[in-house]
PDB file of C-alpha atoms in Angstrom:
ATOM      1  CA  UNK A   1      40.605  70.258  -1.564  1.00 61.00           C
ATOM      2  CA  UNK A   2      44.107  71.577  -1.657  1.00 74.00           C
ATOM      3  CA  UNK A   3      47.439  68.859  -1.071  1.00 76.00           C
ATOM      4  CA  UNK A   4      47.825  70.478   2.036  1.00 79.00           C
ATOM      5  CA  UNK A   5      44.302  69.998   2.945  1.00 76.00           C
ATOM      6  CA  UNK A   6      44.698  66.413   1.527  1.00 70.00           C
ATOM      7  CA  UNK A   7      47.751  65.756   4.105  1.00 72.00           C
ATOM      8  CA  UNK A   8      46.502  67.257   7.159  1.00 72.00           C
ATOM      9  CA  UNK A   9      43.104  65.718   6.525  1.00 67.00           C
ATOM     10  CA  UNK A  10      44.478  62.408   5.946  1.00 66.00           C
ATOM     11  CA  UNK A  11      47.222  62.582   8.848  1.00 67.00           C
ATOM     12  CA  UNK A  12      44.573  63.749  11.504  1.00 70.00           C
ATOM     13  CA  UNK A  13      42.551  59.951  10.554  1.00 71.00           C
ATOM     14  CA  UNK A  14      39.712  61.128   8.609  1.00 76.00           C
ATOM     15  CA  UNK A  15      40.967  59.851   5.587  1.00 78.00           C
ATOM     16  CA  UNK A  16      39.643  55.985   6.902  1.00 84.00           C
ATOM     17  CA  UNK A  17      36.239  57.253   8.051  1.00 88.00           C
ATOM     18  CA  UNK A  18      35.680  59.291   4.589  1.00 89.00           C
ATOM     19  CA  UNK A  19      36.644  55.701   2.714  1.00 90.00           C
ATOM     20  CA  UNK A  20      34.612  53.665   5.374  1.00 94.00           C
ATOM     21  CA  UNK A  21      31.672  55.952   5.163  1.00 95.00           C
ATOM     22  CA  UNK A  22      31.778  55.872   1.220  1.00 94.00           C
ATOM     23  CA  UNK A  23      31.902  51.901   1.654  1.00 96.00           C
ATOM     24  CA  UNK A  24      28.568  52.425   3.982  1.00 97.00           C
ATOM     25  CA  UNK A  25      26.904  54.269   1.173  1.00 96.00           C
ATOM     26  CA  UNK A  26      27.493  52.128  -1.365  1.00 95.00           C
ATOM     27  CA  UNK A  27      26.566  49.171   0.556  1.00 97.00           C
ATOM     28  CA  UNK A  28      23.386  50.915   1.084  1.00 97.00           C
ATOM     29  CA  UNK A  29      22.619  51.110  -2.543  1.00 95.00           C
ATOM     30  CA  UNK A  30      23.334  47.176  -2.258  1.00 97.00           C
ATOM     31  CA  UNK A  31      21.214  46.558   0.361  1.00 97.00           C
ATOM     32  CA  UNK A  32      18.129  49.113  -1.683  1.00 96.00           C
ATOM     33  CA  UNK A  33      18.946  46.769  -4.553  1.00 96.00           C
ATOM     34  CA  UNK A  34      17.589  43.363  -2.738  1.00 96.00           C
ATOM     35  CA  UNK A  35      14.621  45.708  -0.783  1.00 96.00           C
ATOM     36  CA  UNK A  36      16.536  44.973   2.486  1.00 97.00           C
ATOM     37  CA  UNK A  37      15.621  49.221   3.658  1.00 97.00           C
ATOM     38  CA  UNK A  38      16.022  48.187   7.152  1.00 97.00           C
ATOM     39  CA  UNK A  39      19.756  47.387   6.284  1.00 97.00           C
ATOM     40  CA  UNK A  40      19.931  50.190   4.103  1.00 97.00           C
ATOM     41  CA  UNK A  41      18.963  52.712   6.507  1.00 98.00           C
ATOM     42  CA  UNK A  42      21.649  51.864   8.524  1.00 97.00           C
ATOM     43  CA  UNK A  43      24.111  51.460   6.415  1.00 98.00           C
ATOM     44  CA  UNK A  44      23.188  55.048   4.954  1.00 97.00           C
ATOM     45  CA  UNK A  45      22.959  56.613   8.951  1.00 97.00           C
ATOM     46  CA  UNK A  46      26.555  55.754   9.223  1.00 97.00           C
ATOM     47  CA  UNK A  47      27.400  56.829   6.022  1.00 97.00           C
ATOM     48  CA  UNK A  48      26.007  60.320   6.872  1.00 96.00           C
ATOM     49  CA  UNK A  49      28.177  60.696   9.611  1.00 95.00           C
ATOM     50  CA  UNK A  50      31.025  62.860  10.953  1.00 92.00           C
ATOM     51  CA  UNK A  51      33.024  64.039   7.970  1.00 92.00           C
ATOM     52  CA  UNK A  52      30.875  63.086   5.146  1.00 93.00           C
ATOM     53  CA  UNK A  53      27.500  64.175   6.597  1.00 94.00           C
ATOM     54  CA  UNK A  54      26.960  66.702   3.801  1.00 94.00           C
ATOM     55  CA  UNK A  55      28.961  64.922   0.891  1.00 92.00           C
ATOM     56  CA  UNK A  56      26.796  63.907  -2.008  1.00 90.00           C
ATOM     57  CA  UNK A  57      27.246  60.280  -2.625  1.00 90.00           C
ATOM     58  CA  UNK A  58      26.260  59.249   1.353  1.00 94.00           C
ATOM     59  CA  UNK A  59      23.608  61.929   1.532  1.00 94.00           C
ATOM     60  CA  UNK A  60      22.072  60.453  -2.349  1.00 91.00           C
ATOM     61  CA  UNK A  61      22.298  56.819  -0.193  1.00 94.00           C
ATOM     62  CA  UNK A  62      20.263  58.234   2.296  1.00 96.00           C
ATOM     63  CA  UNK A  63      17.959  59.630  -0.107  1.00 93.00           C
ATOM     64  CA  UNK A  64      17.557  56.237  -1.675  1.00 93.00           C
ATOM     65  CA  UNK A  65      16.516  54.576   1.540  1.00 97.00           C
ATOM     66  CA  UNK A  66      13.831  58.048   2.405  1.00 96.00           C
ATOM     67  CA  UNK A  67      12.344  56.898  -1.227  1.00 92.00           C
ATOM     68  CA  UNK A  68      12.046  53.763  -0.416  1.00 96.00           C
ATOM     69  CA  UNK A  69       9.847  54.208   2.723  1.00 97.00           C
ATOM     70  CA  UNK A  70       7.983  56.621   0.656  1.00 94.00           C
ATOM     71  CA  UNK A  71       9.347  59.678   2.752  1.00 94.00           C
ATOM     72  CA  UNK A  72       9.778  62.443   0.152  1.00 87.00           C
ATOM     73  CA  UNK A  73       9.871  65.269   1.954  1.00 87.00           C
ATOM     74  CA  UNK A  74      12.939  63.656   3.683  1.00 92.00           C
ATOM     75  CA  UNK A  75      14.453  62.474   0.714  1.00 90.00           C
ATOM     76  CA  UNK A  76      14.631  65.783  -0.179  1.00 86.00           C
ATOM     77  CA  UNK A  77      15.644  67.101   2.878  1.00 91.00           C
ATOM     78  CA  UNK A  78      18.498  64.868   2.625  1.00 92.00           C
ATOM     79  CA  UNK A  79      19.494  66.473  -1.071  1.00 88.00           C
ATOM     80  CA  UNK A  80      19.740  69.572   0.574  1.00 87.00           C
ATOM     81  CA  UNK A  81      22.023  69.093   3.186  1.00 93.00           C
ATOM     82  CA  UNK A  82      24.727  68.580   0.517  1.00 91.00           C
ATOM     83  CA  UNK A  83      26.830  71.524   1.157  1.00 90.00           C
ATOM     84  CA  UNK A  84      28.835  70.548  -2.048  1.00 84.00           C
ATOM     85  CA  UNK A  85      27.801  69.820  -5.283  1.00 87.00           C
ATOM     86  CA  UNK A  86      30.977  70.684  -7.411  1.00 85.00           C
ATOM     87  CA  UNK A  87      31.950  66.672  -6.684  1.00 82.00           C
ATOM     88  CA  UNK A  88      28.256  65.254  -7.492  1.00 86.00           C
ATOM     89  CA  UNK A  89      27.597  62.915 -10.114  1.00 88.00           C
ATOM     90  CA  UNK A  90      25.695  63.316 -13.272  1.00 92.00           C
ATOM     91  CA  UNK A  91      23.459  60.369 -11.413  1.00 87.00           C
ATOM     92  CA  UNK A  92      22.703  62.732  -8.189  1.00 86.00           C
ATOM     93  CA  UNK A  93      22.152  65.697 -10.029  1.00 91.00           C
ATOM     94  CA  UNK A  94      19.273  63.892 -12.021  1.00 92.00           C
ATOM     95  CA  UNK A  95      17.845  62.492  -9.121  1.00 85.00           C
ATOM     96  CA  UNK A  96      17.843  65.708  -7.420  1.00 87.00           C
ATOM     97  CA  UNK A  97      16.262  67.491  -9.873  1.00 92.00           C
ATOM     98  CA  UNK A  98      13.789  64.985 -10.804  1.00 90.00           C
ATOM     99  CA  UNK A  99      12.697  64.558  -6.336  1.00 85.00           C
ATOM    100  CA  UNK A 100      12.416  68.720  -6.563  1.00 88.00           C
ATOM    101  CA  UNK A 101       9.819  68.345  -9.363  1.00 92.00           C
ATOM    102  CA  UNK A 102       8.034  65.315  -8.368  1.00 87.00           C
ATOM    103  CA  UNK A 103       7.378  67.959  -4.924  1.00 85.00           C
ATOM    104  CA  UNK A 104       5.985  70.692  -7.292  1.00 90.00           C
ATOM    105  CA  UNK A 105       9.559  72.751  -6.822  1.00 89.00           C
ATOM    106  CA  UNK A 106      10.357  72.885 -10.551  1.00 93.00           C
ATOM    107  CA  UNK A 107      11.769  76.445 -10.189  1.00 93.00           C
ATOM    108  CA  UNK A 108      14.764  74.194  -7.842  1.00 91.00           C
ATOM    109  CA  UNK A 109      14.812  71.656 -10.292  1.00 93.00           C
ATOM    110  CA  UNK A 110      15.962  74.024 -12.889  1.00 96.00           C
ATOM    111  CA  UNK A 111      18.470  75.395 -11.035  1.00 94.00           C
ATOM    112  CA  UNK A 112      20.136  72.186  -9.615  1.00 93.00           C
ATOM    113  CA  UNK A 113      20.774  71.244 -14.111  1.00 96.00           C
ATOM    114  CA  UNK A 114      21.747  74.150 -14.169  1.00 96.00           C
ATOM    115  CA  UNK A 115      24.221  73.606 -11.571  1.00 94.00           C
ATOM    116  CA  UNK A 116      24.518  70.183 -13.158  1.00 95.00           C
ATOM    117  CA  UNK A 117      25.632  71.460 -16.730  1.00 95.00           C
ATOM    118  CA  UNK A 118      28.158  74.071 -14.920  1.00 95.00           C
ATOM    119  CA  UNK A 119      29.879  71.339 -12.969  1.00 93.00           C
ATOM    120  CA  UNK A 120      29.585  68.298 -15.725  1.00 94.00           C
ATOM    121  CA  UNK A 121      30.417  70.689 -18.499  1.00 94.00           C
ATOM    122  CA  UNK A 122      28.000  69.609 -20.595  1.00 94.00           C
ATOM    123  CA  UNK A 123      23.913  69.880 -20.957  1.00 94.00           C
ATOM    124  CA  UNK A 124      23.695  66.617 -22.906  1.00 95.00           C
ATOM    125  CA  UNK A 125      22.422  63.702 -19.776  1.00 95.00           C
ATOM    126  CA  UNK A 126      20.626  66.444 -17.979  1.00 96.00           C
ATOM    127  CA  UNK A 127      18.010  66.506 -21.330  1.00 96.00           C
ATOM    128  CA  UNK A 128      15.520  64.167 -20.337  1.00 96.00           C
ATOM    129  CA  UNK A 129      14.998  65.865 -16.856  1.00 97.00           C
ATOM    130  CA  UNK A 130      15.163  69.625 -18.202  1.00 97.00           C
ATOM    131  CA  UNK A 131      12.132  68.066 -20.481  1.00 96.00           C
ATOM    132  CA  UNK A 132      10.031  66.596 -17.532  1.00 96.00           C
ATOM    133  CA  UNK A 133      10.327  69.828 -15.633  1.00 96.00           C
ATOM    134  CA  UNK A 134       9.644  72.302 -18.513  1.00 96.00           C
ATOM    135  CA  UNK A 135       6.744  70.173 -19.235  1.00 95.00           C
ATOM    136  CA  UNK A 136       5.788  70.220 -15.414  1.00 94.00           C
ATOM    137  CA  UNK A 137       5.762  74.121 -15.585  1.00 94.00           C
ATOM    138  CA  UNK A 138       3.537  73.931 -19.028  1.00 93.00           C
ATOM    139  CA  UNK A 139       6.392  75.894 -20.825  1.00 94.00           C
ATOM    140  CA  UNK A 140       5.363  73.940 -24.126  1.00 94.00           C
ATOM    141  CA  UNK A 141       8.131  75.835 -26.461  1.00 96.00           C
ATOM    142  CA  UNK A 142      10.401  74.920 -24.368  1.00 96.00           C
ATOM    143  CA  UNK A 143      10.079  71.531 -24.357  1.00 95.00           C
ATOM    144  CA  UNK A 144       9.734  71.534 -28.075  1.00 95.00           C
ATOM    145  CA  UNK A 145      12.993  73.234 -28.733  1.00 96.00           C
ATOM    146  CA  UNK A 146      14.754  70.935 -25.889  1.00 95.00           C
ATOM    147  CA  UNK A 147      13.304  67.562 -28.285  1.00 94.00           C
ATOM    148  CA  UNK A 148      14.356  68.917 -30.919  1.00 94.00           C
ATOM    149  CA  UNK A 149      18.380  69.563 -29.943  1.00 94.00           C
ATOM    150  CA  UNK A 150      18.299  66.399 -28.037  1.00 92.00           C
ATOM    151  CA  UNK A 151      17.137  64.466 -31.171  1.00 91.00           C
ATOM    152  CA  UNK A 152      20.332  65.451 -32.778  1.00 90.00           C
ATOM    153  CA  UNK A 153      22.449  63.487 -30.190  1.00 90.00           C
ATOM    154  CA  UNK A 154      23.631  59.951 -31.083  1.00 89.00           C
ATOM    155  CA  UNK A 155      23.074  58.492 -27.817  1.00 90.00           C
ATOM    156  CA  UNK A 156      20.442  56.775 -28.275  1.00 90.00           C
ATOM    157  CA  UNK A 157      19.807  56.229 -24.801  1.00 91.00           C
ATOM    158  CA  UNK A 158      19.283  59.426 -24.216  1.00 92.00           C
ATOM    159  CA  UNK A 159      17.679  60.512 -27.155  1.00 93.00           C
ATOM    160  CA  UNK A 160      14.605  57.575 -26.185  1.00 93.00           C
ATOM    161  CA  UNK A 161      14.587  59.368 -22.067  1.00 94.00           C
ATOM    162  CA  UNK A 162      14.016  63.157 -24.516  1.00 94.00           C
ATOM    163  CA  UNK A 163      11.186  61.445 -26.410  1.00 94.00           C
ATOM    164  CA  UNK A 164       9.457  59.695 -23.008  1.00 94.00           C
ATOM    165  CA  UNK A 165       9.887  63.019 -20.964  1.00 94.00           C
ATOM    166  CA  UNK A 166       7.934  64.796 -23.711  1.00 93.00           C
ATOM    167  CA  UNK A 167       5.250  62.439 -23.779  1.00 91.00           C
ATOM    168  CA  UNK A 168       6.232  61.950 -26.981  1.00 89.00           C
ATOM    169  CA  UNK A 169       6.534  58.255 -29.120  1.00 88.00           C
ATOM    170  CA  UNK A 170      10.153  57.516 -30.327  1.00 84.00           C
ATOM    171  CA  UNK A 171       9.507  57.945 -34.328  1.00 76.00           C
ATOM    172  CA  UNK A 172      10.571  54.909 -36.474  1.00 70.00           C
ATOM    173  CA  UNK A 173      13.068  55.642 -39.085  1.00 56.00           C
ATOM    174  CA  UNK A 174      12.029  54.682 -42.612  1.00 38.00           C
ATOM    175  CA  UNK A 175      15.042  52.576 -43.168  1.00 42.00           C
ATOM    176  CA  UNK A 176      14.634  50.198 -39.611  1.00 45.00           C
ATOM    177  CA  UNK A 177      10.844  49.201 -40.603  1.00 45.00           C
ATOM    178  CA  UNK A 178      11.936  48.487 -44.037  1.00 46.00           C
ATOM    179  CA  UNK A 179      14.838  46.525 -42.741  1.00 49.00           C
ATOM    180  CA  UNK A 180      12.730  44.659 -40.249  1.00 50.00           C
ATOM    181  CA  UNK A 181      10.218  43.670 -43.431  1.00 49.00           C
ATOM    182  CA  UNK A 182      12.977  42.926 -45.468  1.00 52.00           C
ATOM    183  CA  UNK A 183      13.965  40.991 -42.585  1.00 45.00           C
ATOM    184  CA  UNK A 184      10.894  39.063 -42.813  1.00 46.00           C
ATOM    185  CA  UNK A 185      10.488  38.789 -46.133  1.00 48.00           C
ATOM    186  CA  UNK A 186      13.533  36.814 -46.278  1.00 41.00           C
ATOM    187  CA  UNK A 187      12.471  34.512 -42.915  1.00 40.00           C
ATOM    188  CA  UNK A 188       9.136  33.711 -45.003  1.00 40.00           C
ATOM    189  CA  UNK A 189      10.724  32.901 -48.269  1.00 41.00           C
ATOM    190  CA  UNK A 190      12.914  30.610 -46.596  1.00 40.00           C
ATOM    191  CA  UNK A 191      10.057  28.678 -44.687  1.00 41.00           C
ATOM    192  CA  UNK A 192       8.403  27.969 -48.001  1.00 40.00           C
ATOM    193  CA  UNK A 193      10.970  26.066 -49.356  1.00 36.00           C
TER     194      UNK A 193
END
Protein backbone atom coordinates (compact mmCIF):
# COMPACT_ATOMS: atom_id res chain seq x y z
CA UNK A 1 0.00 0.00 0.00
CA UNK A 2 1.37 3.30 -1.11
CA UNK A 3 1.46 6.63 1.68
CA UNK A 4 -1.11 7.99 -0.32
CA UNK A 5 -3.13 4.93 -0.16
CA UNK A 6 -2.19 4.83 3.60
CA UNK A 7 -3.76 8.53 4.06
CA UNK A 8 -6.80 8.32 2.10
CA UNK A 9 -7.48 4.88 3.53
CA UNK A 10 -6.99 5.98 6.95
CA UNK A 11 -8.84 9.50 6.53
CA UNK A 12 -11.99 7.83 4.88
CA UNK A 13 -12.28 5.58 8.66
CA UNK A 14 -11.16 2.29 7.61
CA UNK A 15 -8.12 2.52 9.35
CA UNK A 16 -10.32 1.64 12.92
CA UNK A 17 -12.27 -1.21 11.33
CA UNK A 18 -8.90 -2.82 9.76
CA UNK A 19 -7.36 -2.52 13.61
CA UNK A 20 -10.79 -3.63 15.16
CA UNK A 21 -11.17 -6.47 12.77
CA UNK A 22 -7.44 -7.61 13.39
CA UNK A 23 -8.39 -7.38 17.27
CA UNK A 24 -11.53 -9.81 16.26
CA UNK A 25 -9.15 -12.26 14.73
CA UNK A 26 -6.89 -12.52 17.22
CA UNK A 27 -9.41 -12.82 19.84
CA UNK A 28 -10.64 -15.65 17.87
CA UNK A 29 -7.44 -17.52 18.13
CA UNK A 30 -8.06 -16.78 22.02
CA UNK A 31 -11.27 -17.98 22.16
CA UNK A 32 -9.93 -21.53 19.75
CA UNK A 33 -7.32 -21.67 22.50
CA UNK A 34 -9.94 -22.42 25.55
CA UNK A 35 -12.36 -24.60 22.81
CA UNK A 36 -14.95 -21.76 23.20
CA UNK A 37 -15.71 -22.23 18.79
CA UNK A 38 -19.02 -20.75 19.36
CA UNK A 39 -17.16 -17.49 20.47
CA UNK A 40 -14.65 -17.99 18.00
CA UNK A 41 -16.85 -18.13 15.13
CA UNK A 42 -18.03 -14.95 15.83
CA UNK A 43 -15.34 -13.28 16.65
CA UNK A 44 -13.74 -14.59 13.25
CA UNK A 45 -17.34 -13.54 11.15
CA UNK A 46 -16.60 -10.05 12.15
CA UNK A 47 -13.17 -10.25 11.56
CA UNK A 48 -13.90 -11.27 7.92
CA UNK A 49 -15.74 -8.35 7.29
CA UNK A 50 -15.81 -5.21 5.12
CA UNK A 51 -12.21 -4.24 4.46
CA UNK A 52 -10.36 -7.18 5.67
CA UNK A 53 -12.62 -9.92 4.22
CA UNK A 54 -9.79 -11.29 2.07
CA UNK A 55 -6.70 -10.32 4.33
CA UNK A 56 -4.79 -13.29 5.62
CA UNK A 57 -4.60 -13.09 9.31
CA UNK A 58 -8.79 -12.78 9.74
CA UNK A 59 -9.39 -15.22 6.92
CA UNK A 60 -6.44 -17.91 8.83
CA UNK A 61 -8.92 -17.04 12.15
CA UNK A 62 -11.69 -18.18 10.30
CA UNK A 63 -9.94 -21.11 9.12
CA UNK A 64 -9.09 -22.02 12.67
CA UNK A 65 -12.67 -22.00 13.82
CA UNK A 66 -13.81 -24.25 10.13
CA UNK A 67 -11.03 -26.82 11.68
CA UNK A 68 -12.34 -26.87 14.66
CA UNK A 69 -15.90 -27.96 13.68
CA UNK A 70 -14.19 -30.37 11.47
CA UNK A 71 -15.29 -28.39 8.23
CA UNK A 72 -12.32 -28.78 5.87
CA UNK A 73 -13.57 -28.10 2.84
CA UNK A 74 -14.48 -24.66 4.36
CA UNK A 75 -11.39 -24.16 6.01
CA UNK A 76 -10.01 -24.25 2.87
CA UNK A 77 -12.38 -22.32 1.21
CA UNK A 78 -11.58 -19.70 3.60
CA UNK A 79 -7.57 -19.91 2.56
CA UNK A 80 -8.58 -19.14 -0.71
CA UNK A 81 -10.40 -16.15 -0.47
CA UNK A 82 -7.13 -14.43 0.54
CA UNK A 83 -6.65 -12.21 -2.35
CA UNK A 84 -3.16 -11.32 -0.84
CA UNK A 85 -0.54 -13.33 0.26
CA UNK A 86 2.57 -10.98 -0.14
CA UNK A 87 1.60 -9.85 3.78
CA UNK A 88 1.01 -13.62 5.10
CA UNK A 89 2.93 -15.09 7.74
CA UNK A 90 5.36 -17.89 7.67
CA UNK A 91 2.50 -19.45 10.21
CA UNK A 92 -0.43 -19.13 7.40
CA UNK A 93 1.56 -20.21 4.69
CA UNK A 94 2.28 -23.59 6.59
CA UNK A 95 -1.09 -24.04 7.51
CA UNK A 96 -2.22 -23.48 4.09
CA UNK A 97 -0.15 -25.74 2.58
CA UNK A 98 -0.41 -28.40 5.05
CA UNK A 99 -5.01 -28.03 4.81
CA UNK A 100 -4.28 -28.34 0.71
CA UNK A 101 -2.51 -31.69 1.33
CA UNK A 102 -4.44 -33.09 4.09
CA UNK A 103 -7.49 -32.61 0.98
CA UNK A 104 -5.30 -34.66 -1.48
CA UNK A 105 -4.34 -31.10 -3.39
CA UNK A 106 -0.57 -31.52 -2.98
CA UNK A 107 0.05 -30.04 -6.47
CA UNK A 108 -1.55 -26.47 -4.41
CA UNK A 109 0.40 -27.22 -1.56
CA UNK A 110 3.54 -26.93 -3.49
CA UNK A 111 2.77 -23.95 -4.97
CA UNK A 112 1.49 -21.95 -1.90
CA UNK A 113 5.78 -22.76 -0.32
CA UNK A 114 6.55 -21.84 -3.14
CA UNK A 115 4.80 -18.68 -2.82
CA UNK A 116 5.89 -18.92 0.80
CA UNK A 117 9.77 -18.98 0.08
CA UNK A 118 9.24 -15.99 -2.62
CA UNK A 119 7.54 -13.76 -0.09
CA UNK A 120 9.60 -14.93 3.28
CA UNK A 121 12.81 -15.00 1.33
CA UNK A 122 13.87 -17.96 2.56
CA UNK A 123 12.98 -21.95 2.12
CA UNK A 124 14.27 -22.80 5.60
CA UNK A 125 10.51 -23.04 7.99
CA UNK A 126 8.67 -24.16 4.94
CA UNK A 127 11.01 -27.70 5.20
CA UNK A 128 8.97 -29.76 7.25
CA UNK A 129 5.78 -29.15 5.07
CA UNK A 130 7.64 -29.39 1.54
CA UNK A 131 8.61 -33.00 3.23
CA UNK A 132 4.98 -34.07 4.17
CA UNK A 133 3.76 -33.17 0.73
CA UNK A 134 6.61 -34.71 -1.36
CA UNK A 135 6.08 -37.70 0.69
CA UNK A 136 2.20 -37.41 0.08
CA UNK A 137 2.92 -37.46 -3.76
CA UNK A 138 5.43 -40.65 -3.22
CA UNK A 139 8.29 -38.49 -4.77
CA UNK A 140 10.79 -40.52 -2.45
CA UNK A 141 14.12 -38.62 -3.86
CA UNK A 142 12.72 -35.81 -3.12
CA UNK A 143 12.12 -36.14 0.22
CA UNK A 144 15.51 -37.64 0.70
CA UNK A 145 17.38 -34.74 -0.72
CA UNK A 146 14.93 -32.19 1.26
CA UNK A 147 16.24 -34.34 4.85
CA UNK A 148 19.23 -34.16 3.92
CA UNK A 149 19.66 -30.03 3.36
CA UNK A 150 17.39 -29.53 6.23
CA UNK A 151 19.69 -31.64 8.50
CA UNK A 152 22.33 -29.10 7.91
CA UNK A 153 20.27 -26.29 9.62
CA UNK A 154 20.97 -25.48 13.30
CA UNK A 155 17.51 -24.99 14.27
CA UNK A 156 16.88 -27.65 15.89
CA UNK A 157 13.34 -27.16 15.93
CA UNK A 158 13.09 -27.45 12.66
CA UNK A 159 15.51 -29.89 11.90
CA UNK A 160 13.22 -32.52 14.51
CA UNK A 161 9.60 -31.23 12.18
CA UNK A 162 12.28 -32.51 8.73
CA UNK A 163 12.93 -35.81 10.53
CA UNK A 164 8.94 -36.39 11.71
CA UNK A 165 7.64 -35.32 8.17
CA UNK A 166 9.87 -38.02 6.68
CA UNK A 167 8.76 -40.61 8.88
CA UNK A 168 12.00 -40.69 9.85
CA UNK A 169 13.57 -41.10 13.81
CA UNK A 170 15.72 -38.05 14.90
CA UNK A 171 19.34 -39.92 14.98
CA UNK A 172 21.25 -39.61 18.33
CA UNK A 173 24.58 -38.06 18.09
CA UNK A 174 27.43 -40.16 19.46
CA UNK A 175 28.58 -37.49 21.78
CA UNK A 176 24.77 -36.78 23.63
CA UNK A 177 24.38 -40.69 24.55
CA UNK A 178 27.84 -40.74 25.78
CA UNK A 179 27.24 -37.60 27.70
CA UNK A 180 23.97 -38.83 29.10
CA UNK A 181 26.04 -42.22 30.37
CA UNK A 182 28.70 -40.25 31.53
CA UNK A 183 26.02 -38.42 33.11
CA UNK A 184 25.00 -41.42 34.88
CA UNK A 185 27.95 -42.85 35.58
CA UNK A 186 28.75 -40.02 37.72
CA UNK A 187 24.93 -39.99 39.48
CA UNK A 188 25.74 -43.82 40.38
CA UNK A 189 29.18 -43.34 41.71
CA UNK A 190 27.95 -40.75 43.87
CA UNK A 191 24.99 -42.88 45.37
CA UNK A 192 27.49 -45.50 46.43
CA UNK A 193 29.28 -43.50 48.63
Amino acid sequence: MSSTEFERVVKNGKGKQIQQNYWYASEAFKALEFGDIKTAETLARKAVSGPTKNHAYPRLAFYGVRKAQNLDSKALQNLALIKNWDYASIQTFTLAAQSYREQKKPTNSLKLLAKGEQVIGTQVPFFPEYIATHKALGNDTQVAELLTQCKGLSESNIVAQCHNSAGVAIPQSAESSSSLMDSFNSLTSLVEL
